[in-house]
Amino acid sequence: MAFRSLPIAAIGSLAATAAASFAPAAAQDIEFTAEVSAELRYFADGPAYAGQIERWQPSIVLEPELRWSDADRTHQVAILPFYRADFQDEEREHFDLREAYYRYNDDDGWSVTLGLAKVFWGRTESRHLVDIINQSDSVEDIDEEDKLGQPMAHLSVLRNWGTLDFFVMTGFRDRTFPGADGRLRFELVVDTDDPIFERDGRRAAPDFAARYSHYVGSWDFGVAVFHGTSREPRFAIEGAGGRIRPVYDRITQGSIDLQYTKDAWLWKAEAIVREGHGDAFFAAVAGFEYTLYQVFGTGADLGLLTEYQHDGRDEGLVLEDLGLGAPTSVLAAPVTVANDDVFMGARLALNDLKETTLLVGGTIDVADQSTGMFIEAERRLGENWAVELQARLFLNADPGNVLFVFREDDFLNLRVTRYF
């Protein structure tokens, strides 16, 4: 089982702070909940690479959640562990603290958070370019929606002219990747035990970020800057047919995210400028969601989504001195499938007591028509149970497209969850 490099010093400091916060008070609120899920993933085709799982991949997920606050919610503590037991891929079996923090909320409109936390930035459906605080937990899924907890000190200031957020982060979290047994991987297995860091090989170099967000009329927007270790690694290839090592560069990224609401229309956009991976580049995703309310005379709502993705990062291999004694072949920038693509999808919410939802979407490459599609459906079964069904398809994958490595990895995933 993999333990994802949890920063012990940060957790120890958090525990001491939390212990002090649990001092007797006139009234306190302690809430404990948990989710236990059984998951079964079925691959429609045999593996593309030797040693991979054949068809079936069962696993179990445990997600307990402990929250505490005092009477007026000035002091808050949250602890959210995550554990997956995977019976096929040892790299997918892992434990993580998704969140474990202490938060102080001041009556004057500011708060401080210390510990491991998750922070989401983003507007669009198909890609979250600006969401850079947390590392992706890629053994969970390839859509970068699942995140590892990030150690941080976070100051948030809320005023009538907007919200300011400041972050200081340490204890870098490496991205997770499937092992030799796993599906949804490259032909060569990524050696997560031996990463390369730009700053003298140190993962402890601090990261800094700041964001201003506000709304004006029908506009919601955020402007942010990040300086630190990239959450997206490049890959160094050592020797012919050798191993792949992740390379984490120091980058500076500026970003903007926008949303305009007009009746049933939501217009959304995210854009970044990043330097630190070869030449500085611009990337953006923009589009709309139009909602049809009470479709077919029912209480259901149907949202129609369309977005365009552009990414101008460098492509291909370059020779670079990474401090390994000789120039090494390394990707000029992290890989992406979203360099010139169109996304279309539909979101159906039945608005029933069972909270039934369905999301269907697909992204097609404008140049070579490589297509990735997904289906996500969810429904509650009584008060304490829920079922989720997910499918991913990789169609017409061109050998020059990143999706080609997943060409045999179409899968159906069934998840049943019990809530406590």
XYZ file of C-alpha atoms in Angstrom:
420
model
C 0.000 0.000 0.000
C 1.270 3.456 -0.894
C 1.340 6.303 1.584
C 1.462 9.481 -0.457
C 4.385 11.309 1.188
C 2.263 12.913 3.878
C 4.252 15.683 5.606
C 4.570 14.443 9.184
C 5.679 17.798 10.593
C 2.611 19.515 9.182
C 0.301 16.843 10.574
C 1.967 17.007 13.983
C 1.536 20.755 14.118
C -2.094 20.387 13.129
C -2.702 17.783 15.829
C -1.281 20.070 18.499
C -3.457 22.942 17.331
C -6.534 20.747 17.161
C -5.917 19.396 20.652
C -5.826 22.918 22.021
C -9.032 23.737 20.192
C -10.847 20.817 21.812
C -10.539 22.458 25.227
C -13.821 22.476 27.199
C -16.323 25.025 25.917
C -19.875 25.992 26.749
C -21.136 24.204 23.666
C -19.431 22.259 20.941
C -20.560 20.540 17.767
C -18.911 17.235 16.817
C -20.064 15.469 13.676
C -18.832 12.092 12.456
C -19.947 10.563 9.169
C -18.519 7.911 6.885
C -18.876 6.399 3.433
C -17.977 2.823 2.520
C -18.010 1.978 -1.183
C -17.608 -1.244 -3.128
C -16.391 -0.659 -6.664
C -16.063 -2.918 -9.674
C -14.393 -1.791 -12.899
C -14.719 -3.851 -16.077
C -12.491 -3.308 -19.132
C -14.116 -4.158 -22.449
C -10.867 -5.157 -24.175
C -7.730 -7.044 -23.271
C -4.686 -5.006 -22.174
C -2.458 -3.127 -24.597
C 0.711 -3.757 -22.563
C 2.208 -6.835 -20.919
C 1.436 -7.361 -17.245
C -1.705 -5.241 -17.120
C -5.013 -6.249 -15.561
C -7.070 -8.392 -17.922
C -10.711 -7.396 -17.386
C -11.929 -7.030 -13.795
C -10.671 -4.597 -11.157
C -12.514 -4.703 -7.798
C -11.742 -2.300 -4.957
C -13.133 -0.903 -1.695
C -13.093 2.748 -0.587
C -13.349 4.075 2.989
C -14.020 7.786 3.565
C -14.655 8.731 7.210
C -15.202 12.395 8.073
C -14.812 14.128 11.442
C -15.769 17.776 11.936
C -15.762 19.873 15.100
C -16.622 23.487 15.821
C -17.286 25.564 18.888
C -20.651 27.182 19.575
C -20.162 30.272 17.405
C -18.053 28.465 14.751
C -15.018 30.624 15.453
C -12.836 27.506 15.716
C -13.229 24.574 13.345
C -11.377 21.293 12.843
C -11.890 18.861 9.964
C -10.252 15.460 9.399
C -11.113 13.590 6.188
C -9.029 10.444 5.551
C -9.278 8.438 2.346
C -8.321 4.798 1.792
C -8.694 2.601 -1.270
C -7.972 -1.135 -1.182
C -7.399 -2.266 -4.762
C -7.092 -5.994 -5.403
C -5.260 -5.723 -8.746
C -2.996 -2.634 -8.888
C -0.810 -2.073 -5.813
C -0.171 1.552 -6.813
C -3.907 2.244 -6.710
C -4.133 0.909 -3.157
C -3.326 3.998 -1.119
C -4.104 6.125 1.920
C -4.344 9.900 1.940
C -5.488 12.678 4.227
C -7.714 14.611 1.857
C -8.184 17.259 4.530
C -6.909 17.685 8.086
C -6.972 21.304 9.171
C -7.729 23.851 11.860
C -9.584 27.026 10.845
C -10.080 30.267 12.752
C -12.981 32.460 11.599
C -12.909 36.073 12.761
C -16.040 38.200 13.130
C -14.350 40.890 11.037
C -14.614 38.816 7.854
C -11.312 36.972 7.678
C -10.197 33.404 8.365
C -6.970 31.406 8.673
C -6.667 27.726 7.742
C -3.663 25.615 8.829
C -3.097 22.017 7.762
C -3.996 19.838 4.804
C -6.873 21.235 2.766
C -8.465 21.180 -0.669
C -9.143 24.384 -2.608
C -11.047 24.398 -5.884
C -10.781 27.105 -8.527
C -12.640 26.729 -11.798
C -15.724 27.429 -13.909
C -15.722 25.207 -16.974
C -16.889 21.613 -17.283
C -14.346 19.877 -19.501
C -11.081 21.163 -18.017
C -10.021 23.106 -14.921
C -6.959 25.013 -16.108
C -6.830 27.406 -13.160
C -7.215 24.735 -10.444
C -3.581 24.515 -9.342
C -3.461 24.395 -5.530
C -3.917 20.628 -5.062
C -2.164 17.733 -6.761
C -4.209 15.301 -8.876
C -4.701 11.764 -7.578
C -4.403 10.176 -11.012
C -4.760 6.556 -9.872
C -8.375 7.389 -9.040
C -9.268 8.606 -12.539
C -7.664 10.384 -15.486
C -10.020 13.394 -15.402
C -7.976 15.186 -12.684
C -11.090 15.683 -10.527
C -9.716 13.724 -7.542
C -7.169 15.670 -5.482
C -4.627 15.000 -2.739
C -4.651 17.113 0.414
C -2.155 20.005 0.301
C -0.353 21.306 3.435
C -0.902 25.050 3.608
C -1.407 28.241 5.523
C -4.387 29.998 3.951
C -5.566 33.511 4.786
C -8.945 34.551 3.359
C -10.251 38.116 3.639
C -13.881 38.840 2.725
C -14.909 42.435 2.021
C -17.755 44.094 0.135
C -15.319 44.792 -2.724
C -14.342 41.127 -3.080
C -12.455 38.224 -1.532
C -8.670 37.980 -1.221
C -6.997 34.606 -0.642
C -3.312 34.132 0.163
C -1.539 30.757 0.326
C 1.850 29.553 1.549
C 2.352 25.847 0.832
C 5.057 23.328 1.645
C 5.340 19.547 1.609
C 4.906 19.036 -2.144
C 2.655 16.107 -3.106
C 3.817 13.908 -5.993
C 1.247 13.003 -8.636
C 0.079 9.391 -8.462
C 0.272 7.033 -11.444
C -0.837 3.421 -12.081
C 1.684 0.658 -11.494
C 2.807 -2.086 -13.876
C -0.434 -4.008 -13.250
C -2.651 -0.983 -13.775
C -4.690 0.076 -16.771
C -4.950 3.672 -18.051
C -1.163 4.080 -18.138
C 1.687 4.713 -20.561
C 3.539 1.838 -22.202
C 6.425 2.469 -19.801
C 5.550 2.642 -16.097
C 6.164 5.989 -14.392
C 8.764 5.584 -11.615
C 7.060 7.572 -8.853
C 9.745 6.551 -6.335
C 12.474 8.555 -8.086
C 11.175 11.960 -9.228
C 13.397 14.846 -10.362
C 12.945 18.330 -8.890
C 14.271 21.472 -10.540
C 15.424 23.251 -7.394
C 18.455 21.189 -6.361
C 16.315 18.089 -6.070
C 14.315 19.541 -3.162
C 10.593 18.910 -2.776
C 10.429 21.175 0.288
C 10.719 24.446 -1.663
C 7.655 26.524 -0.688
C 4.865 27.515 -3.074
C 2.960 30.809 -3.015
C -0.421 31.764 -4.461
C -2.909 34.620 -4.286
C -6.383 35.108 -5.730
C -8.912 37.933 -5.946
C -12.539 36.990 -6.659
C -15.734 39.025 -6.845
C -18.955 39.551 -8.774
C -20.259 42.554 -10.696
C -23.858 42.314 -11.841
C -24.172 39.060 -13.775
C -20.404 38.513 -13.874
C -18.428 36.304 -11.468
C -14.661 36.306 -11.850
C -11.366 35.371 -10.261
C -7.796 36.498 -10.951
C -4.903 34.489 -9.501
C -1.143 34.022 -9.522
C 0.871 30.954 -8.496
C 4.620 30.521 -8.069
C 6.063 27.174 -7.080
C 6.484 23.557 -8.118
C 4.264 22.528 -11.016
C 1.550 20.018 -10.204
C 1.929 18.718 -13.767
C 5.186 16.791 -14.270
C 7.161 16.458 -17.449
C 8.659 13.029 -18.140
C 12.330 12.098 -18.533
C 13.065 8.936 -20.502
C 16.248 7.143 -19.465
C 17.739 4.767 -22.028
C 16.099 3.036 -24.970
C 12.993 1.345 -23.609
C 14.041 2.435 -20.121
C 12.112 3.980 -17.291
C 10.076 7.180 -17.129
C 10.820 9.598 -14.296
C 8.532 12.535 -13.443
C 10.225 15.953 -13.611
C 8.741 18.737 -11.473
C 9.692 22.258 -12.587
C 9.368 25.582 -10.804
C 6.745 27.637 -12.621
C 4.921 30.958 -12.468
C 1.302 30.980 -13.603
C -1.246 33.771 -13.919
C -4.899 32.917 -14.445
C -8.386 34.316 -14.876
C -11.747 32.573 -14.618
C -15.073 34.103 -15.662
C -18.752 33.268 -15.588
C -21.621 35.314 -17.023
C -25.198 34.387 -16.118
C -28.100 35.458 -18.329
C -31.468 33.738 -17.879
C -30.900 30.076 -18.817
C -27.386 30.744 -20.173
C -24.100 30.276 -18.332
C -21.070 31.535 -20.275
C -17.808 30.252 -18.793
C -14.094 30.681 -19.447
C -10.721 29.881 -17.877
C -7.331 31.041 -19.167
C -3.723 30.820 -17.989
C -0.279 32.068 -18.930
C 2.533 29.861 -17.615
C 6.305 30.056 -17.742
C 8.704 27.367 -16.589
C 8.077 24.623 -19.176
C 10.203 25.678 -22.147
C 8.662 28.730 -23.808
C 5.933 30.573 -21.915
C 2.521 29.534 -23.229
C -1.150 30.490 -23.183
C -4.010 28.047 -22.648
C -7.754 28.562 -22.415
C -11.093 26.794 -22.314
C -14.362 28.624 -22.963
C -17.967 27.800 -23.716
C -21.514 27.781 -22.434
C -24.191 25.771 -20.653
C -27.823 26.304 -21.652
C -30.473 24.819 -19.353
C -33.904 23.633 -20.463
C -36.143 23.665 -17.388
C -38.935 21.129 -16.792
C -38.232 19.309 -20.050
C -40.976 17.155 -21.585
C -43.459 18.522 -19.050
C -41.608 16.944 -16.106
C -39.655 18.384 -13.195
C -36.357 17.490 -14.861
C -33.773 20.021 -16.070
C -31.506 19.408 -19.061
C -28.272 21.343 -19.501
C -26.523 21.468 -22.887
C -22.775 22.115 -22.806
C -20.266 23.159 -25.447
C -16.637 24.234 -24.853
C -13.476 24.777 -26.884
C -10.025 23.911 -25.501
C -6.749 25.494 -26.622
C -3.256 24.875 -25.265
C -0.081 26.368 -26.735
C 2.547 24.461 -24.755
C 5.622 23.006 -26.465
C 5.482 19.412 -27.669
C 8.059 16.711 -28.318
C 11.332 15.643 -26.712
C 14.336 17.840 -25.959
C 17.793 17.115 -24.554
C 18.227 18.800 -21.198
C 20.739 18.809 -18.346
C 18.764 17.568 -15.346
C 21.807 17.054 -13.143
C 22.053 13.346 -13.956
C 25.590 13.490 -15.349
C 24.595 13.689 -19.011
C 21.906 15.381 -21.104
C 18.615 13.506 -20.790
C 15.685 13.122 -23.178
C 12.736 14.872 -21.568
C 9.384 16.179 -22.740
C 9.485 19.911 -23.428
C 6.268 20.358 -21.416
C 3.751 18.172 -19.562
C 1.535 16.145 -21.878
C -2.032 17.263 -22.566
C -4.867 16.004 -24.739
C -6.558 19.424 -24.770
C -4.441 21.380 -27.247
C -7.131 21.972 -29.910
C -10.333 20.172 -28.947
C -14.099 20.629 -28.817
C -16.205 19.335 -25.920
C -19.951 18.714 -26.084
C -22.165 17.244 -23.400
C -25.510 17.133 -21.629
C -26.428 17.190 -17.940
C -29.804 15.783 -16.825
C -31.140 16.317 -13.297
C -34.467 14.629 -12.579
C -34.912 16.703 -9.389
C -36.566 13.702 -7.739
C -36.317 12.411 -4.177
C -33.623 9.960 -5.304
C -31.408 12.835 -6.592
C -30.981 11.120 -9.957
C -28.432 12.745 -12.278
C -26.856 11.887 -15.616
C -23.876 13.546 -17.313
C -22.771 12.563 -20.824
C -19.931 14.195 -22.717
C -17.206 13.821 -25.272
C -14.100 15.656 -26.438
C -12.875 15.442 -30.028
C -9.495 16.576 -31.332
C -9.981 19.016 -34.207
C -6.841 17.840 -36.038
C -7.049 14.035 -35.888
C -10.593 13.337 -34.556
C -9.351 11.295 -31.585
C -12.306 11.154 -29.209
C -12.738 10.565 -25.500
C -16.269 10.032 -24.175
C -17.720 9.534 -20.707
C -21.023 8.747 -19.003
C -21.676 9.404 -15.310
C -24.966 8.488 -13.622
C -25.901 8.600 -9.941
C -28.995 7.764 -7.885
C -29.769 7.347 -4.201
C -31.234 4.042 -2.983
C -33.174 4.897 0.140
C -31.686 7.138 2.824
C -28.333 5.403 3.294
C -27.366 3.929 -0.066
C -26.367 5.281 -3.471
C -25.274 3.765 -6.764
C -22.989 5.336 -9.385
C -22.312 4.137 -12.907
C -19.419 5.469 -14.975
C -18.142 4.619 -18.444
C -15.169 5.884 -20.475
C -14.601 5.255 -24.171
C -11.567 6.074 -26.307
C -12.552 6.166 -29.968
C -10.579 6.626 -33.178
C -7.390 7.296 -31.186
C -4.652 8.476 -33.545
C -1.122 7.104 -32.853
C 0.115 10.684 -32.525
C -2.482 11.564 -29.878
C -2.031 11.000 -26.130
C -5.335 9.096 -26.086
C -3.657 6.343 -28.119
C -2.088 4.868 -24.960
C -5.646 4.281 -23.632
C -6.941 2.712 -26.857
C -7.691 -0.656 -25.173
C -8.912 0.829 -21.881
C -12.638 1.415 -22.463
C -14.268 0.596 -19.143
C -17.491 0.437 -17.152
C -17.340 1.251 -13.441
C -20.054 0.363 -10.899
C -19.892 1.858 -7.404
C -22.290 1.165 -4.523
C -21.959 3.390 -1.450
C -23.291 3.017 2.095
C -23.546 6.226 4.143
C -23.208 6.218 7.938
